[in-house]
Tab-separated table of C-alpha atoms in Angstrom:
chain	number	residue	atom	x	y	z
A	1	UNK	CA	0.000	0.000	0.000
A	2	UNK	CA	2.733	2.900	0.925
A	3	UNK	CA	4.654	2.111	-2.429
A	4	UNK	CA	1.311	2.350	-4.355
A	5	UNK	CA	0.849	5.519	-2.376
A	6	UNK	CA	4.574	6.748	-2.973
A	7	UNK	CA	4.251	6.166	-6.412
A	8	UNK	CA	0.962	7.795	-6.520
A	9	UNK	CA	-0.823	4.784	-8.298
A	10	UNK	CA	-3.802	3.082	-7.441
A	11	UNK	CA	-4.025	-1.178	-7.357
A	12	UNK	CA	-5.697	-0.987	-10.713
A	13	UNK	CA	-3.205	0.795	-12.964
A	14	UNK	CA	-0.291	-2.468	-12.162
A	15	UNK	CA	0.612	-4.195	-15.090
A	16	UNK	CA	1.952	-7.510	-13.464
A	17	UNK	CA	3.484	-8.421	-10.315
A	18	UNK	CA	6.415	-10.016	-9.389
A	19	UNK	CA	6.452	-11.804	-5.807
A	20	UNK	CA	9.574	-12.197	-3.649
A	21	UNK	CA	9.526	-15.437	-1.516
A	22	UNK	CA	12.428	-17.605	-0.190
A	23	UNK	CA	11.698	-21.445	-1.726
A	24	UNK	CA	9.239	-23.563	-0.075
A	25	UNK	CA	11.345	-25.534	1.595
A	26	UNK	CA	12.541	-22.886	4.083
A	27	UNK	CA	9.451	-21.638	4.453
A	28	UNK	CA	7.841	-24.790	5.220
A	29	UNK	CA	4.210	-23.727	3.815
A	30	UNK	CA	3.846	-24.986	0.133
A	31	UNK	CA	3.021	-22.603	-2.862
A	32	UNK	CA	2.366	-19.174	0.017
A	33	UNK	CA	2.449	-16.985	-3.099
A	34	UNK	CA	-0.985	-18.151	-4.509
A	35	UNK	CA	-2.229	-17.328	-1.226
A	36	UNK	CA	-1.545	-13.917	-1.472
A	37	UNK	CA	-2.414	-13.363	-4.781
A	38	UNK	CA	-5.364	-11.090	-3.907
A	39	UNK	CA	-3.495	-8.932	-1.061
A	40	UNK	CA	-0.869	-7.935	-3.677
A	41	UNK	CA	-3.852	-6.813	-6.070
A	42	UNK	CA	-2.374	-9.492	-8.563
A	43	UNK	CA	-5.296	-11.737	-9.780
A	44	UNK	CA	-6.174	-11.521	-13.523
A	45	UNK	CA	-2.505	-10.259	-13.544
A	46	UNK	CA	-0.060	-11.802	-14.762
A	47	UNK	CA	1.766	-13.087	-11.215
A	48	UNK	CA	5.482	-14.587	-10.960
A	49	UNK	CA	7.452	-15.912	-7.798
A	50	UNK	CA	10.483	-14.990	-7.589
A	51	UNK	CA	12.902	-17.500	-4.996
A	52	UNK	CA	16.658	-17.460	-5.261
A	53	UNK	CA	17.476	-18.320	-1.270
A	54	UNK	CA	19.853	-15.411	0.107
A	55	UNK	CA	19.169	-13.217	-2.949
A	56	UNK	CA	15.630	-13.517	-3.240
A	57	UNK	CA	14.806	-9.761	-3.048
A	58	UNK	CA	17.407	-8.511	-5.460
A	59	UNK	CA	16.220	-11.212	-7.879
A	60	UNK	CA	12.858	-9.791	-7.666
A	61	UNK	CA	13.894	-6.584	-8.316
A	62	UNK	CA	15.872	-7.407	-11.503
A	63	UNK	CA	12.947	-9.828	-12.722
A	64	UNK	CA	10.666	-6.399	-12.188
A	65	UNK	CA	13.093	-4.459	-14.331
A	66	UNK	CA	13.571	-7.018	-17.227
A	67	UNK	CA	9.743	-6.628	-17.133
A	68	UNK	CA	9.716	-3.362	-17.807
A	69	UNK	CA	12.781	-2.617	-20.240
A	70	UNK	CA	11.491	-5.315	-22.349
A	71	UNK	CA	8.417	-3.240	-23.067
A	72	UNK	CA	5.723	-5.623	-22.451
A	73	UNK	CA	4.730	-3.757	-18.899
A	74	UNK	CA	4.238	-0.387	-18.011
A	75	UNK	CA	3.541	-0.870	-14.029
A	76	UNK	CA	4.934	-3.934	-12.171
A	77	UNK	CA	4.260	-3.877	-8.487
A	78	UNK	CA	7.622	-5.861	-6.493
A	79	UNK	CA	5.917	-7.540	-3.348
A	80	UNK	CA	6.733	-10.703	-1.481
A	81	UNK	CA	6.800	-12.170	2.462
A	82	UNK	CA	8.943	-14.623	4.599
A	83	UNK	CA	8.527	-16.749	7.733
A	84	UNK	CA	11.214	-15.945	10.221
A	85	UNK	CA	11.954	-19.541	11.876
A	86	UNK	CA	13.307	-17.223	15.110
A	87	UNK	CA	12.792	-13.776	16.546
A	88	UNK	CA	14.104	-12.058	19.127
A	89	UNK	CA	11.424	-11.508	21.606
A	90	UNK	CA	9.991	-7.949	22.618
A	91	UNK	CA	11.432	-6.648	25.521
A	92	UNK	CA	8.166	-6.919	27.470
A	93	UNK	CA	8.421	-10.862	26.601
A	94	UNK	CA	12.023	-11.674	27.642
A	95	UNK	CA	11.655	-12.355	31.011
A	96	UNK	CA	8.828	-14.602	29.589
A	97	UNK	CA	11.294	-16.196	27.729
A	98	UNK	CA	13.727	-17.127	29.711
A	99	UNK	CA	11.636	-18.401	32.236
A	100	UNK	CA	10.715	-20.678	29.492
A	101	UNK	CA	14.118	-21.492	28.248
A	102	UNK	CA	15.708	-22.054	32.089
A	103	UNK	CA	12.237	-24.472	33.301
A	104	UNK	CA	13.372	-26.439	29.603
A	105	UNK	CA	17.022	-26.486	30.983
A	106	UNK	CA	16.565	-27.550	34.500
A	107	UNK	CA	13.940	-29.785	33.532
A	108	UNK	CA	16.665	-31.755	30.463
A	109	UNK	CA	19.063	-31.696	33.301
A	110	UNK	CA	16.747	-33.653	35.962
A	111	UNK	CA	16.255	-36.001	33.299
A	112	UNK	CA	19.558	-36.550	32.562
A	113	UNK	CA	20.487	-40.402	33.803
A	114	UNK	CA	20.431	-41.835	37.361
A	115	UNK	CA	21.836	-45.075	37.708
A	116	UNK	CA	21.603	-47.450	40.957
A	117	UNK	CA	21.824	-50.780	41.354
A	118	UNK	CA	18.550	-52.574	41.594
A	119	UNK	CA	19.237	-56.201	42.164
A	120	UNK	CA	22.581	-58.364	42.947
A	121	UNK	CA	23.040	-61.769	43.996
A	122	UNK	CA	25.493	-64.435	43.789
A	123	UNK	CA	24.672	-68.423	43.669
A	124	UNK	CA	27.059	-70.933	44.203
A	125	UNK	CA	26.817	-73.555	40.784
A	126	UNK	CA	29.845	-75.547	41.585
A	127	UNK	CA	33.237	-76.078	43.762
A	128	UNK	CA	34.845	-72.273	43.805
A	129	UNK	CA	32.079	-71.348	40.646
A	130	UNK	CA	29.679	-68.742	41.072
A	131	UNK	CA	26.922	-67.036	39.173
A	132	UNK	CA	26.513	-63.091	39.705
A	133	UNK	CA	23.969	-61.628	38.216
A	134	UNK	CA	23.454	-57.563	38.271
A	135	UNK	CA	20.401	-55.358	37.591
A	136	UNK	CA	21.056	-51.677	36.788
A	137	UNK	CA	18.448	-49.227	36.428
A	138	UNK	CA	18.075	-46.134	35.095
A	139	UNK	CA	15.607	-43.602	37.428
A	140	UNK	CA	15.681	-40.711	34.250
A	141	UNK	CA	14.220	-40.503	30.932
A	142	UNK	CA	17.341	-40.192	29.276
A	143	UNK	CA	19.379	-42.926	28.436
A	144	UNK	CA	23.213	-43.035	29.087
A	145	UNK	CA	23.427	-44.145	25.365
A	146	UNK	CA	21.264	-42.832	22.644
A	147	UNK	CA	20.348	-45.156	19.663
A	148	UNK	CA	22.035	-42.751	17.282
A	149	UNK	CA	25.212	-42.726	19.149
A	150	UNK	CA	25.396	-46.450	19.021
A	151	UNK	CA	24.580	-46.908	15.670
A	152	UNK	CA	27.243	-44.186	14.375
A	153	UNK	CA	30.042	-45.323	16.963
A	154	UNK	CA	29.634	-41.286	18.795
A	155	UNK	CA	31.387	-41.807	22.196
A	156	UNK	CA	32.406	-44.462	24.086
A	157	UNK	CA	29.978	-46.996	25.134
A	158	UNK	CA	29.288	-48.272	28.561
A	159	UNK	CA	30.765	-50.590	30.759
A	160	UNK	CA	29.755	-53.070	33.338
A	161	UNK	CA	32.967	-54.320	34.808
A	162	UNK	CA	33.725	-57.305	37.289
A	163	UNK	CA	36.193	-58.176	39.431
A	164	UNK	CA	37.776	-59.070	43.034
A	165	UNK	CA	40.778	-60.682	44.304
A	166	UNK	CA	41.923	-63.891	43.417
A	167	UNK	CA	38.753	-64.194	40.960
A	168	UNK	CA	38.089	-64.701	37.670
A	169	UNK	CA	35.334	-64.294	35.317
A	170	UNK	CA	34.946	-67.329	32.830
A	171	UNK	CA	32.243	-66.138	31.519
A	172	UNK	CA	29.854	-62.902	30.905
A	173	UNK	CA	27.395	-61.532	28.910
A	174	UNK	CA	23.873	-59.460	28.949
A	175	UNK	CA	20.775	-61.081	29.703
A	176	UNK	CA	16.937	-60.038	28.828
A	177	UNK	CA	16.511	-59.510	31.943
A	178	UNK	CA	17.754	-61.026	35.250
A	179	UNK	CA	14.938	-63.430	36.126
A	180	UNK	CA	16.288	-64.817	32.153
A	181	UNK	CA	17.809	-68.111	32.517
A	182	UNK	CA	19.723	-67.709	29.562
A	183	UNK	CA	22.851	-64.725	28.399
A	184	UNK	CA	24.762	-63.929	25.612
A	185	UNK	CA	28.238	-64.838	26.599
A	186	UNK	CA	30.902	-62.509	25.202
A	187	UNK	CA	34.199	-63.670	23.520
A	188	UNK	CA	36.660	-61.288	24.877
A	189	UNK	CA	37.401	-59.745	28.131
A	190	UNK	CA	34.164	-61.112	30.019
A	191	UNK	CA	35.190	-58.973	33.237
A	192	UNK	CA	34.706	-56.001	30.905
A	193	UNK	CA	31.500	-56.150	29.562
A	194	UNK	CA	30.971	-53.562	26.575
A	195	UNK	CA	27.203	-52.085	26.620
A	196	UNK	CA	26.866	-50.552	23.270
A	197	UNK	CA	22.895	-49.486	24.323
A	198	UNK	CA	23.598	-48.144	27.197
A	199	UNK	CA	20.949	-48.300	29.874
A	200	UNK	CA	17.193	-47.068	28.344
A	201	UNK	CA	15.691	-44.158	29.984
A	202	UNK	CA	13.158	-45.406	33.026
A	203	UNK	CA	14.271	-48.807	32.274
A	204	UNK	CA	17.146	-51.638	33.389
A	205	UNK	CA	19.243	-54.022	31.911
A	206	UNK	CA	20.723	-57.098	33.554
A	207	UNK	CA	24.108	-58.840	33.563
A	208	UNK	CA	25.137	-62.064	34.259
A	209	UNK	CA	28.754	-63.449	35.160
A	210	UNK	CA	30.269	-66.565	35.761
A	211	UNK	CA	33.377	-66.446	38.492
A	212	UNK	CA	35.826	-68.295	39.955
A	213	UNK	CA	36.673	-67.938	43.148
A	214	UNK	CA	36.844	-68.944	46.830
A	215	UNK	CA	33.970	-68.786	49.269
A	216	UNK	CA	33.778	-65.406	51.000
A	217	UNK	CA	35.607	-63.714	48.160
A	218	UNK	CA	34.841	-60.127	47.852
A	219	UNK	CA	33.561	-58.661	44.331
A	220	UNK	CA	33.514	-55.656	43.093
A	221	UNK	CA	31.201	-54.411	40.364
A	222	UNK	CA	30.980	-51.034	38.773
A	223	UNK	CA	28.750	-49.484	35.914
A	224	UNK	CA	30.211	-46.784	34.184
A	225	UNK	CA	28.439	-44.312	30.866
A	226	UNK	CA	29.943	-40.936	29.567
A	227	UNK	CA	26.431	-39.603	30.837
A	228	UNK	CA	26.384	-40.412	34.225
A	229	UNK	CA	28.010	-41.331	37.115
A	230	UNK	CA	28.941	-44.526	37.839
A	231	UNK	CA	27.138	-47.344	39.941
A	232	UNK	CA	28.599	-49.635	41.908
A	233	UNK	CA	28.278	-52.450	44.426
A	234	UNK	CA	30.388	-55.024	46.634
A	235	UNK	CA	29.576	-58.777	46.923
A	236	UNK	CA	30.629	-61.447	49.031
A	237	UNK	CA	30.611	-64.493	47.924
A	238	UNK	CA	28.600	-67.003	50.668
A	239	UNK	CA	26.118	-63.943	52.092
């Protein structure tokens, strides 16, 4: 309206219009322009969109001028409109907004993960052979490992590690869970188990090892993720 009014033209006496609109795909509303065909005065006219990304506006212009130095327009009207994806609030709004943005914070970090150790036993299955199995549980939505950081190898994965004094541990490996009879026994350094899941948010995974050692023998085992701190327990072997 104020460059009609600067130009001292009225709506009817445009030729054509050219509109000036970044590409659909930044402004995630498909074909805008034909919405706005009758607020820029532009239907029964002939009507062309103009998107170049950064240089939309200067492309519009230059598409307005070819118009008119190639003779077939008198009077083209240069219009367009954007979505900004962010603003910077009003300063009547900010404290609004960071109230908002600090409850968001505080909120992501009370959700970040808390591990404990929700079950532990040990059952004597032989001379000087036990079975350990280990529960950990994770009291926060977010999980120690996310599924894209496994899958792309981001980080280190977690570890649920096993030892003690004069023991060793045969054999270890994840279970479904711990009431499972079965695991999936690991090849390499059992006492080191390598979670690549991590521990889900509001969920647990259990562990089960097979160790050699004496009666009485004291056991140490320890949870550790790049997210959290680590869990831990002792067991003795007999109690």
């Amino acid at each position: 309206v104020l460059a009609l009014r600067d130009a001292g033209l009225e709506p009817g006496q445009v030729d054509a219009v050219v509109f000036s609109m970044a590409p659909t795909t930044f402004m995630g509303v498909a074909d805008a322009d034909r919405w706005a065909v009758d607020y820029a005065w532009a239907r029964g006219k002939p009507f062309m969109r103009v998107h170049t990304g950064g240089a939309t506006g200067g492309s519009a212009l230059q598409a307005a001028y070819s118009h008119v130095a190639s003779g077939q327009y008198g009077t083209v009207l240069v219009g367009g409109g954007t979505k900004w994806s962010s603003r910077i609030p009003p300063g009547f709004m900010l404290e609004e907004e960071c109230h908002r943005n600090f409850a968001f914070t505080m909120h992501h970090a009370d959700q970040m993960p808390l591990l404990r150790i929700s079950h532990a036993e040990a059952v004597q299955v032989g001379p000087d052979l036990w079975q350990v199995t280990v529960e950990v549980a994770n009291d926060r939505r977010i999980p120690t490992r996310t599924a894209r950081a496994a899958q792309r190898g981001i980080g280190m994965p977690d570890t649920a590690s096993l030892s003690g004094p004069n023991a060793e541990v045969v054999t270890a490996g994840p279970m479904a869970d711990r009431l499972s009879t079965t695991f999936a026994a690991v090849e390499h350094r059992p006492g080191a188990l390598r979670v690549e899941s991590g521990i889900p948010g509001l969920g647990e995974r259990a562990f089960r090892y097979i160790v050699r050692a004496a009666p009485g023998s004291t056991l140490q085992f320890a949870y550790s993720a790049e997210k959290a701190s680590p869990a831990s327990i002792q067991i003795v072997l007999g109690q």
